[in-house]
Short mmCIF file of C-alpha atoms and ligand atoms in Angstrom, two decimals:
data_model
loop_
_atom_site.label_atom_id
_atom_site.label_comp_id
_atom_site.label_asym_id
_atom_site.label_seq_id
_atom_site.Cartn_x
_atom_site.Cartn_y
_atom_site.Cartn_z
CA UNK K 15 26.99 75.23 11.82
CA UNK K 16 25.90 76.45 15.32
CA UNK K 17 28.96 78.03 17.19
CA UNK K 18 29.18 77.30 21.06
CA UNK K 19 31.26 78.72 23.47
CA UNK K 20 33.02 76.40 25.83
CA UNK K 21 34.09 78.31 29.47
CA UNK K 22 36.31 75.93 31.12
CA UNK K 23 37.12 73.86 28.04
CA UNK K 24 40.91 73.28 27.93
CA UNK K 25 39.73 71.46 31.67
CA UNK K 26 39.10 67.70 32.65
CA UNK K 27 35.03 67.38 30.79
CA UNK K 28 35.44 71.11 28.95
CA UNK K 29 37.79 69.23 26.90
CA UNK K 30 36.34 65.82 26.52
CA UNK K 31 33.00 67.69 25.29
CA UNK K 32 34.82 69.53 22.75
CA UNK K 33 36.06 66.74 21.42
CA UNK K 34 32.20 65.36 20.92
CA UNK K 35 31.55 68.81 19.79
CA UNK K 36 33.49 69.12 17.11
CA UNK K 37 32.92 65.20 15.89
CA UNK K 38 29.04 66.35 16.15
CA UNK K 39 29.65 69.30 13.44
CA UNK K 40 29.41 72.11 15.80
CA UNK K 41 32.25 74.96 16.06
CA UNK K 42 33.76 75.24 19.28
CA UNK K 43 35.26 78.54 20.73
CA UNK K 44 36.84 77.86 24.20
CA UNK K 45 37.31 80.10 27.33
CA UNK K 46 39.65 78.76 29.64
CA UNK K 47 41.76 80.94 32.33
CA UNK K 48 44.34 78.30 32.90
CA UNK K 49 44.05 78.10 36.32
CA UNK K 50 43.44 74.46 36.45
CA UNK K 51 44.79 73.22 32.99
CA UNK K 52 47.05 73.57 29.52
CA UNK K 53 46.78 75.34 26.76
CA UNK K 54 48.49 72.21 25.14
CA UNK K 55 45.23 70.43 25.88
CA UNK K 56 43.94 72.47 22.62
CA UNK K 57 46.58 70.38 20.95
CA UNK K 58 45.60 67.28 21.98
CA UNK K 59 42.12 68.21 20.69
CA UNK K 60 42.91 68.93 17.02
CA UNK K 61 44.92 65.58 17.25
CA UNK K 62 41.97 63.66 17.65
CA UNK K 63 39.41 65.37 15.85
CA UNK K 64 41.23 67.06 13.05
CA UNK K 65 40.46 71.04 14.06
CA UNK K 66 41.77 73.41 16.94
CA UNK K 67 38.87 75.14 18.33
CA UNK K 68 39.90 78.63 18.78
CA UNK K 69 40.68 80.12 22.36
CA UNK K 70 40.33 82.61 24.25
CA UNK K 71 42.68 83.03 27.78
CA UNK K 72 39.35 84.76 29.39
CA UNK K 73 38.87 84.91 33.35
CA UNK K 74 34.96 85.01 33.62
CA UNK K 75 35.54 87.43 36.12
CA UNK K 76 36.69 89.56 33.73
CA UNK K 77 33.17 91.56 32.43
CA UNK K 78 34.60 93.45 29.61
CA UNK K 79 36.97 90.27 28.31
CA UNK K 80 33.46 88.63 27.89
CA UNK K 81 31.37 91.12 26.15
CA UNK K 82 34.50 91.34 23.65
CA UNK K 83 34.03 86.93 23.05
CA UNK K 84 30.59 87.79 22.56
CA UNK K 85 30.79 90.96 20.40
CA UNK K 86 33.40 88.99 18.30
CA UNK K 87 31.77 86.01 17.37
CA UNK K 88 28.13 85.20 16.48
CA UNK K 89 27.67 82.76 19.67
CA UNK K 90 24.25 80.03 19.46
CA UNK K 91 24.78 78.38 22.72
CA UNK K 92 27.14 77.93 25.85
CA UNK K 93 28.27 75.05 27.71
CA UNK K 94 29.54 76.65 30.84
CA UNK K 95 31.88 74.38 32.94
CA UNK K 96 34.67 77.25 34.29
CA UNK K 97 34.83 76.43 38.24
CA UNK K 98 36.74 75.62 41.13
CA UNK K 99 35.78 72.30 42.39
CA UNK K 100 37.16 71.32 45.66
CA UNK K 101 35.03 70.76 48.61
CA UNK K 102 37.79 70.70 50.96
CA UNK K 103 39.06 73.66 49.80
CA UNK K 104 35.89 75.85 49.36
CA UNK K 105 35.22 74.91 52.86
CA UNK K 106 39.06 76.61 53.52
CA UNK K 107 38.20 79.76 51.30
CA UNK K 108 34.76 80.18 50.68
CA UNK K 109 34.44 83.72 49.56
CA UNK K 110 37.10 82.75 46.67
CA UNK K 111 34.67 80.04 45.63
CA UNK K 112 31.77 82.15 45.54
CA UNK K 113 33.37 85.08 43.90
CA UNK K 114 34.58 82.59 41.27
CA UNK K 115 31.64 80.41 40.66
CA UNK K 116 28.73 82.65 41.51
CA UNK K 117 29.76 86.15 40.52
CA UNK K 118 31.91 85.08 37.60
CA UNK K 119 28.88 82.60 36.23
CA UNK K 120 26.58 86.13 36.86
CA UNK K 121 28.99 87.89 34.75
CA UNK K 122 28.86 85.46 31.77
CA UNK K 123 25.10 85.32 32.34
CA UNK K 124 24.92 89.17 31.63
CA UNK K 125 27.21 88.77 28.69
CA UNK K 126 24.82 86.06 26.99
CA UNK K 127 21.81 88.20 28.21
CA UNK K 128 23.42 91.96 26.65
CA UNK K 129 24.32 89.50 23.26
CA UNK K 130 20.97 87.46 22.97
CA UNK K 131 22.45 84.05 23.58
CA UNK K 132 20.16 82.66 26.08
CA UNK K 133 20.89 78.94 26.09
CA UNK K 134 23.05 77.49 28.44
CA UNK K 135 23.88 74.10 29.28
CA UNK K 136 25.49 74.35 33.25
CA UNK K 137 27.71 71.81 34.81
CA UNK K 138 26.03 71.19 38.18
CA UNK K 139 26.72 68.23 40.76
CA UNK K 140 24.65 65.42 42.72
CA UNK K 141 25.65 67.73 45.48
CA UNK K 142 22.98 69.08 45.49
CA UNK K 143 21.27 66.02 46.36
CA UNK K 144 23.04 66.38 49.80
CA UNK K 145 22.53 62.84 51.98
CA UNK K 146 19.56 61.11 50.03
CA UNK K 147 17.01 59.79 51.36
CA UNK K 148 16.81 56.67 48.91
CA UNK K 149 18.88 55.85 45.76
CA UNK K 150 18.70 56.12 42.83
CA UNK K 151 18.44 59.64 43.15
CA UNK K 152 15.22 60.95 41.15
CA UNK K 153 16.06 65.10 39.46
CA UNK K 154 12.71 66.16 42.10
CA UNK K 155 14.35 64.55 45.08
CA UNK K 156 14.61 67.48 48.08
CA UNK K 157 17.73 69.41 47.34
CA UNK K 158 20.48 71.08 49.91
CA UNK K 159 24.35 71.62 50.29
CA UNK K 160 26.82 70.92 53.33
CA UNK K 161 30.05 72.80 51.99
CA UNK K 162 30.71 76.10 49.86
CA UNK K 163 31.06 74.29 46.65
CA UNK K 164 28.08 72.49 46.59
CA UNK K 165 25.79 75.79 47.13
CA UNK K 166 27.90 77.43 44.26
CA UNK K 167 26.10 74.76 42.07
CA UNK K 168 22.58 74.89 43.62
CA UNK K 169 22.67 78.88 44.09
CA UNK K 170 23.92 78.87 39.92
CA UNK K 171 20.86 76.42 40.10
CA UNK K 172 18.20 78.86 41.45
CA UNK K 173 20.03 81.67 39.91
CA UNK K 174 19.49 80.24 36.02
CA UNK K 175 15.89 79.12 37.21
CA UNK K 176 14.84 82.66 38.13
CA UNK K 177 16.32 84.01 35.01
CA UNK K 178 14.03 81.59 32.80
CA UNK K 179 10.79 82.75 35.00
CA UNK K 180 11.91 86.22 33.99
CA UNK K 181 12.45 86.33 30.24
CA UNK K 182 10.81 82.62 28.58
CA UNK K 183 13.15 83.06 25.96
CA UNK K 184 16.22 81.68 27.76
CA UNK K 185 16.81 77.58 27.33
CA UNK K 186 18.87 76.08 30.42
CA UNK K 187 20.23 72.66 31.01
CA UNK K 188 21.40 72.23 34.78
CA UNK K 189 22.95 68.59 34.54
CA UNK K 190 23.77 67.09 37.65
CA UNK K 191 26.66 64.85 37.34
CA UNK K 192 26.96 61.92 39.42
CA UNK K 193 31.43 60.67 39.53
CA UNK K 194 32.37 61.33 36.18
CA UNK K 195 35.88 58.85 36.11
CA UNK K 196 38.24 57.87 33.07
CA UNK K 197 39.51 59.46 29.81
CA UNK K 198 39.74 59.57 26.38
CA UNK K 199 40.31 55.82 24.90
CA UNK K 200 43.40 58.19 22.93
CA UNK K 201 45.10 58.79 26.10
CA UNK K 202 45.45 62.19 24.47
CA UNK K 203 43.27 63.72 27.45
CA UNK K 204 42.16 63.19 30.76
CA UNK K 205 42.37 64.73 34.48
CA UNK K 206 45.28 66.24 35.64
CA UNK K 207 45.23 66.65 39.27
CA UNK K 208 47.17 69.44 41.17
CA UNK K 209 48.71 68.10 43.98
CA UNK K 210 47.62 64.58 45.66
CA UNK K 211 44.35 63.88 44.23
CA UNK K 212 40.82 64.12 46.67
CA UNK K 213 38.97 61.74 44.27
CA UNK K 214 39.05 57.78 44.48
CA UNK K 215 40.19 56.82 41.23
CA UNK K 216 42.74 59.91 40.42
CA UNK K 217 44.21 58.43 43.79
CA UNK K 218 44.31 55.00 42.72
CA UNK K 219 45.92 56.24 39.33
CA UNK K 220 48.34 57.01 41.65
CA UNK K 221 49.15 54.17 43.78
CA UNK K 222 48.86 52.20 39.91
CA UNK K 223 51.50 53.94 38.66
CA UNK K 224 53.34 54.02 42.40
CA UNK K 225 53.90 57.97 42.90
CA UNK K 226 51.90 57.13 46.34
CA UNK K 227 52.45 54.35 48.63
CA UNK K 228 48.69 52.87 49.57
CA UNK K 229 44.91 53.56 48.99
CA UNK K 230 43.18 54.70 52.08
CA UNK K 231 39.72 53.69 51.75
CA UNK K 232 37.59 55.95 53.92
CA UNK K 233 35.18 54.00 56.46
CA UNK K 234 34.32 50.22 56.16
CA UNK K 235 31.33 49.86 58.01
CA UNK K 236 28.71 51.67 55.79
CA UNK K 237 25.48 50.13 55.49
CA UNK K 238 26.68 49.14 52.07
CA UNK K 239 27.39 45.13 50.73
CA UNK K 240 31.04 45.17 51.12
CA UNK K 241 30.59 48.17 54.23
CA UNK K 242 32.36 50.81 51.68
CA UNK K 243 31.09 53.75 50.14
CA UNK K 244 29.00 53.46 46.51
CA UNK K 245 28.59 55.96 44.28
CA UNK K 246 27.67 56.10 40.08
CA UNK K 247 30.99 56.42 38.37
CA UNK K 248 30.17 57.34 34.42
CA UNK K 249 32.53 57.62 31.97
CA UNK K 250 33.93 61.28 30.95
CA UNK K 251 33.13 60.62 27.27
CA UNK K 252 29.79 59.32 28.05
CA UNK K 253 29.16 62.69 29.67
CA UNK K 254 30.86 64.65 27.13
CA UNK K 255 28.10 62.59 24.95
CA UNK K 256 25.25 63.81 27.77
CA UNK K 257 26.12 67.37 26.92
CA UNK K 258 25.58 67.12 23.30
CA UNK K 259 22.23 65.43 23.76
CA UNK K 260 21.47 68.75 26.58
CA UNK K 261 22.66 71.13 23.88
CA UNK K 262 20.38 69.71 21.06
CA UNK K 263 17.82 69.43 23.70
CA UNK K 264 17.78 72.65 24.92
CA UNK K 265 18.58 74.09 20.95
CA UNK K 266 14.52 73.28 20.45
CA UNK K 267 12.93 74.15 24.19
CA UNK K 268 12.80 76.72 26.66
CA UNK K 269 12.32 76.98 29.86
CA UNK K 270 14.70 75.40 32.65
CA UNK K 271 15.24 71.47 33.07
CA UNK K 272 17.33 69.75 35.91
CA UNK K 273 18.74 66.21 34.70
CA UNK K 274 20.75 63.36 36.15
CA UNK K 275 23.61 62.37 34.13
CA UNK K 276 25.29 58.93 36.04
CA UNK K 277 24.74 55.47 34.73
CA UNK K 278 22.54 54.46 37.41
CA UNK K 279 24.95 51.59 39.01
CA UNK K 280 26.87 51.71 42.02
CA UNK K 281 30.44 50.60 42.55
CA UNK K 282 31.71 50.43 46.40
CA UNK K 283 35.32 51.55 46.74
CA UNK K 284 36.53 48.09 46.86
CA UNK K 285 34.70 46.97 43.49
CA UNK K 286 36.24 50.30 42.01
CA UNK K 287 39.94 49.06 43.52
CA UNK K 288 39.50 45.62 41.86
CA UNK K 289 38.36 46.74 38.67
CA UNK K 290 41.66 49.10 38.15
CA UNK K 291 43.60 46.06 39.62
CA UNK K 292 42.26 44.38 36.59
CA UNK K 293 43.35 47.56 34.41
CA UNK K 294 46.10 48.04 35.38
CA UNK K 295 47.60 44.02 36.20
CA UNK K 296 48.60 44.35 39.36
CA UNK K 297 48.08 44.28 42.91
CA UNK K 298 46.90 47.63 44.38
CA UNK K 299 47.47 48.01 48.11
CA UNK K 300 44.86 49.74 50.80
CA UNK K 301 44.55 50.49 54.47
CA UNK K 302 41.24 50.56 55.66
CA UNK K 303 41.16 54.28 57.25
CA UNK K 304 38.20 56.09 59.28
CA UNK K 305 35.32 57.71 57.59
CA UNK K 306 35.77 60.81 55.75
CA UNK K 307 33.58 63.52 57.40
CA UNK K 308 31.17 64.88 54.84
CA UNK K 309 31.00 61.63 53.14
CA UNK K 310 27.34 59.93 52.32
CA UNK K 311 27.10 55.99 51.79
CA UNK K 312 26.02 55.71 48.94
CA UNK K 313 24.65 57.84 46.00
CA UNK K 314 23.32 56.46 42.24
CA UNK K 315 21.23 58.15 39.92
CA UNK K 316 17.94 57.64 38.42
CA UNK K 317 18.70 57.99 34.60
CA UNK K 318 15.00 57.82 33.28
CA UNK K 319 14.60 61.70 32.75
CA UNK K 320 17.80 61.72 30.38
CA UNK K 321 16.65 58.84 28.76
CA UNK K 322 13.07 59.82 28.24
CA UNK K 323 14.36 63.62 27.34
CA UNK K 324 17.42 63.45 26.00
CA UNK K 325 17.72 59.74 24.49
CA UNK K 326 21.07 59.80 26.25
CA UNK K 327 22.25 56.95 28.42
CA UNK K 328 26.15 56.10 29.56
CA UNK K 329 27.32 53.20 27.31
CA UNK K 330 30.91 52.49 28.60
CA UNK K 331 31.26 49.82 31.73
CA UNK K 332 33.42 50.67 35.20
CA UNK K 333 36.50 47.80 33.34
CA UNK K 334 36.39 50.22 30.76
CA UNK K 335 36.69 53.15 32.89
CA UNK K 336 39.15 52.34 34.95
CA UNK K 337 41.82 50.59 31.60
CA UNK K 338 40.75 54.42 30.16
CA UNK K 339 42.17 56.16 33.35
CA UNK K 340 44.93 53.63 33.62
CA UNK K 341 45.95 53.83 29.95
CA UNK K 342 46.42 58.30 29.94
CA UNK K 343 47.93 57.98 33.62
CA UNK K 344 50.85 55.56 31.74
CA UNK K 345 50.75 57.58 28.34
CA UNK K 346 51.00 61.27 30.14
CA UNK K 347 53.37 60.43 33.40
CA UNK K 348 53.92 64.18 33.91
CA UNK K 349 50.35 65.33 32.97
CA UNK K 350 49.54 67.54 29.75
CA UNK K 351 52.41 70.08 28.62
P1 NAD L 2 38.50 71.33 35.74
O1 NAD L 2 39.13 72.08 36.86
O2 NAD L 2 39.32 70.31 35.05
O3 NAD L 2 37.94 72.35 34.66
C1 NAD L 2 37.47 73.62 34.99
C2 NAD L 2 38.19 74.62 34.09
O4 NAD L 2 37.71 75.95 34.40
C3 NAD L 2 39.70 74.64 34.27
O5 NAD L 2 40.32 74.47 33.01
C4 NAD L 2 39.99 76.01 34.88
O6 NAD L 2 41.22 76.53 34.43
C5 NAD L 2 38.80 76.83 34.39
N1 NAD L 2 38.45 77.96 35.25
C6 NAD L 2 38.29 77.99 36.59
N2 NAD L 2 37.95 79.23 36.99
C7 NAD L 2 37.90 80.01 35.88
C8 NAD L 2 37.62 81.38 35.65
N3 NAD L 2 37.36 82.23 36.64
N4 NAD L 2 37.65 81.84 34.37
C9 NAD L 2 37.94 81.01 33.35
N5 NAD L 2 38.22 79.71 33.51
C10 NAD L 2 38.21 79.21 34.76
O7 NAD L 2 37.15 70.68 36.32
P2 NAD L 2 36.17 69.60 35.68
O8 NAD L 2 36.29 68.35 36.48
O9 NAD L 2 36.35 69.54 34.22
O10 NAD L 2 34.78 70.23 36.06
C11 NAD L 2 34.06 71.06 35.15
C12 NAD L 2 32.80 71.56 35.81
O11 NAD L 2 32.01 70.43 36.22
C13 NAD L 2 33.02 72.37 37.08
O12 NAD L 2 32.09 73.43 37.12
C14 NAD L 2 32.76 71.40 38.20
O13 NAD L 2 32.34 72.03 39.37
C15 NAD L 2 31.66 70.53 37.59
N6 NAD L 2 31.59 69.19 38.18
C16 NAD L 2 32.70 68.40 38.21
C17 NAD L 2 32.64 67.13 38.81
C18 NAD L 2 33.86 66.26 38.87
O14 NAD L 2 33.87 65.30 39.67
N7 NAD L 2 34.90 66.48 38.07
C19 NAD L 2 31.43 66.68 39.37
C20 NAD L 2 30.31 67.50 39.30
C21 NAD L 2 30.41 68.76 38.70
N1 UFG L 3 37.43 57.50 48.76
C1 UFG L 3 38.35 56.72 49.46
N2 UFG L 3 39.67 57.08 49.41
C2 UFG L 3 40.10 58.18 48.72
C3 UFG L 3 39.14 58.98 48.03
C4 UFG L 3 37.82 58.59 48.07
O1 UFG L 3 37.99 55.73 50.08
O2 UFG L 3 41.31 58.45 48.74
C5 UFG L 3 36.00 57.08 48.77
C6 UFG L 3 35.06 58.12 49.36
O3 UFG L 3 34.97 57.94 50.75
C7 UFG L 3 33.77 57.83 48.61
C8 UFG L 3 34.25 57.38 47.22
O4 UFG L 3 35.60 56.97 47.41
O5 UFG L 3 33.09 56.77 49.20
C9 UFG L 3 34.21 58.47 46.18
O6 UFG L 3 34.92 59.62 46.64
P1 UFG L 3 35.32 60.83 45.67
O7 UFG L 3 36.09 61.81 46.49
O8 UFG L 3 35.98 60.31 44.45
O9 UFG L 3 33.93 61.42 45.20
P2 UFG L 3 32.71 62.00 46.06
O10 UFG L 3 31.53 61.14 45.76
O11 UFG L 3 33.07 62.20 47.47
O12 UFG L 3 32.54 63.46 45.43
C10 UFG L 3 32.40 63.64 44.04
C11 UFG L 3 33.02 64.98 43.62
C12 UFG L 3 32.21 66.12 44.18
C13 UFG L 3 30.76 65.95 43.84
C14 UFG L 3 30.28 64.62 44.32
C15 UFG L 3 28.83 64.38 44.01
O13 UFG L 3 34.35 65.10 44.08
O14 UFG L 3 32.66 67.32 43.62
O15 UFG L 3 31.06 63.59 43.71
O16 UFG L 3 28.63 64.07 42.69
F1 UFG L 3 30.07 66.94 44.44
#
């Protein structure tokens, strides 16, 4: 049974890709700081599948706490999600976002390297797409970043590509997710936001389950159908699922590969509103606000690399994501303890 290491794991996909993990056979040994998340998540984990991965409360800024993960287990692969993610804020504090994403991913890139684990599947973003010429959004579309965060992903990008030129022995999966939205059909996990939620449908969870008043929906003239923004929502399970297909993937080839993981549909805000209206049976109210500066119109990906590579394609539908979110935001009221 082939043993990966999870950074990031007790977090909002970490833990829904456990959870495939472990029903796929593999053991799972999870990093996690705790910055962002529970160690009661590993709870909810060995309720639904049976087994508690083991942990380890590692920052992966901390060089020596890695080499000891690595010297004390027999490691095959890692799926390396530990990250802050807030483009607001890494615009705020930059050097804490680089520090944390680029010099702590550098420091469990040395640990793999110094043990002889060299695959890797990396959580990257359609950030990196920055405004798109055209959608959907093709994996050799021109790439660039207009905030901190996003150039943590593409630098971790160029970073992991330059390590495969260098020794052809290293495997790397950089998987570019497009919105990844919902939760476990359990209820058992799912995000936790800190603080008023950025994202659309954490917000609308929100205004569902009336902890905030109204959703402002940013900018209404777009060039767009309904004039709102669009972007490819995907299910967190189905990209727990896209991970597993990666890992297998990149188990049985070298070399670096760059793939789209969205469902290749787009949902304006409004379609997204309706559809947890429909979750959740009730009328959701909105303002519409100005544009949110940063934002793109619209952004869906082109899913034929993951299918022709991986055989992976998003199965659930946006009804189902949104009844998903709706149904842990009712089940866990004061998040996961
Ligand atoms: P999350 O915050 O729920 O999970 C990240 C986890 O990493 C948290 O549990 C946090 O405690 C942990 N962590 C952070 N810094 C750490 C450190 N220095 N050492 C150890 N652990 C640390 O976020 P998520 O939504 O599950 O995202 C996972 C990854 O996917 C991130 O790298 C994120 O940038 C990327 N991503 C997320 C989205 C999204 O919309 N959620 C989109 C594209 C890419
Ligand atoms: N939106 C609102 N009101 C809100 C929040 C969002 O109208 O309160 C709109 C946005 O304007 C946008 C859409 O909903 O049109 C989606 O916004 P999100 O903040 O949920 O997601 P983004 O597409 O802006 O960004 C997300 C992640 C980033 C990632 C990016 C690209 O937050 O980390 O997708 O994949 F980089």
């Amino acid at each position: 049974m082939a043993v990966i290491l999870v950074t990031g794991g007790t977090g909002y996909i970490g833990s829904h890709t456990c959870v495939e993990l472990i029903q796929a056979g593999y053991e799972v040994i999870v990093l996690d700081n705790l910055y962002n998340s529970s160690e009661a998540v590993l709870n909810r984990i060995e309720t639904i599948t049976g087994t508690k991965p083991k942990f380890y409360k590692t920052d992966i800024l901390d060089k020596e706490g890695l080499r000891r993960i690595f010297a004390e287990n027999k490691i095959d692969a890692v799926i390396h999600f530990a990250g802050y993610k807030a483009v607001g804020e890494s615009v705020q504090i930059p050097l804490t976002y680089y520090e944390n994403n680029i010099s702590g991913s550098v420091n469990l890139y040395e640990a793999m390297k110094e043990a002889g684990c060299k695959t890797l599947v990396f959580s990257s973003s359609a950030t990196v797409y920055g405004s798109p010429k055209s959608c959907p959004i093709r994996e050799d579309f021109p790439v660039s970043t207009t905030n901190p965060y996003g150039s943590t992903k593409l630098m971790n990008e160029m970073i992991l590509q330059d390590v495969c030129v260098s020794d052809p022995d290293w495997s790397v999966m950089l998987l570019r997710y497009f919105n990844p939205i919902g939760a476990h059909p359990s209820g058992l996990i799912g995000e936790v936001p800190n603080g008023i939620p950025n994202n659309l449908v954490p917000y609308i969870a929100r205004v569902a389950n009336g902890t905030l008043e109204f959703l402002r929906v940013f900018g209404n003239d777009y060039p767009t159908p309904d004039g709102t923004g669009v972007r490819d929502y995907i299910h967190v399970v189905d990209l727990a699922k896209g991970h597993i297909s990666a890992l297998r993937y990149a188990m049985e080839h070298k070399g670096a590969e760059k793939i789209n993981l969205g469902t290749g549909n787009g949902y304006s805000v409004l379609e997204v509103l309706h559809a947890y209206e429909e979750a959740c049976g009730k009328k959701l109210p909105y303002k519409i606000m100005e544009r949110r500066p940063g934002d793109i119109a619209e952004c869906w990906a082109d899913t034929e690399k993951a299918w022709k590579l991986l055989g992976w394609k998003a199965e659930y539908d946006i009804q189902a994501m949104c009844e998903h979110s709706w149904n842990f935001t009712v089940k866990n009221p004061d998040g996961i303890r």
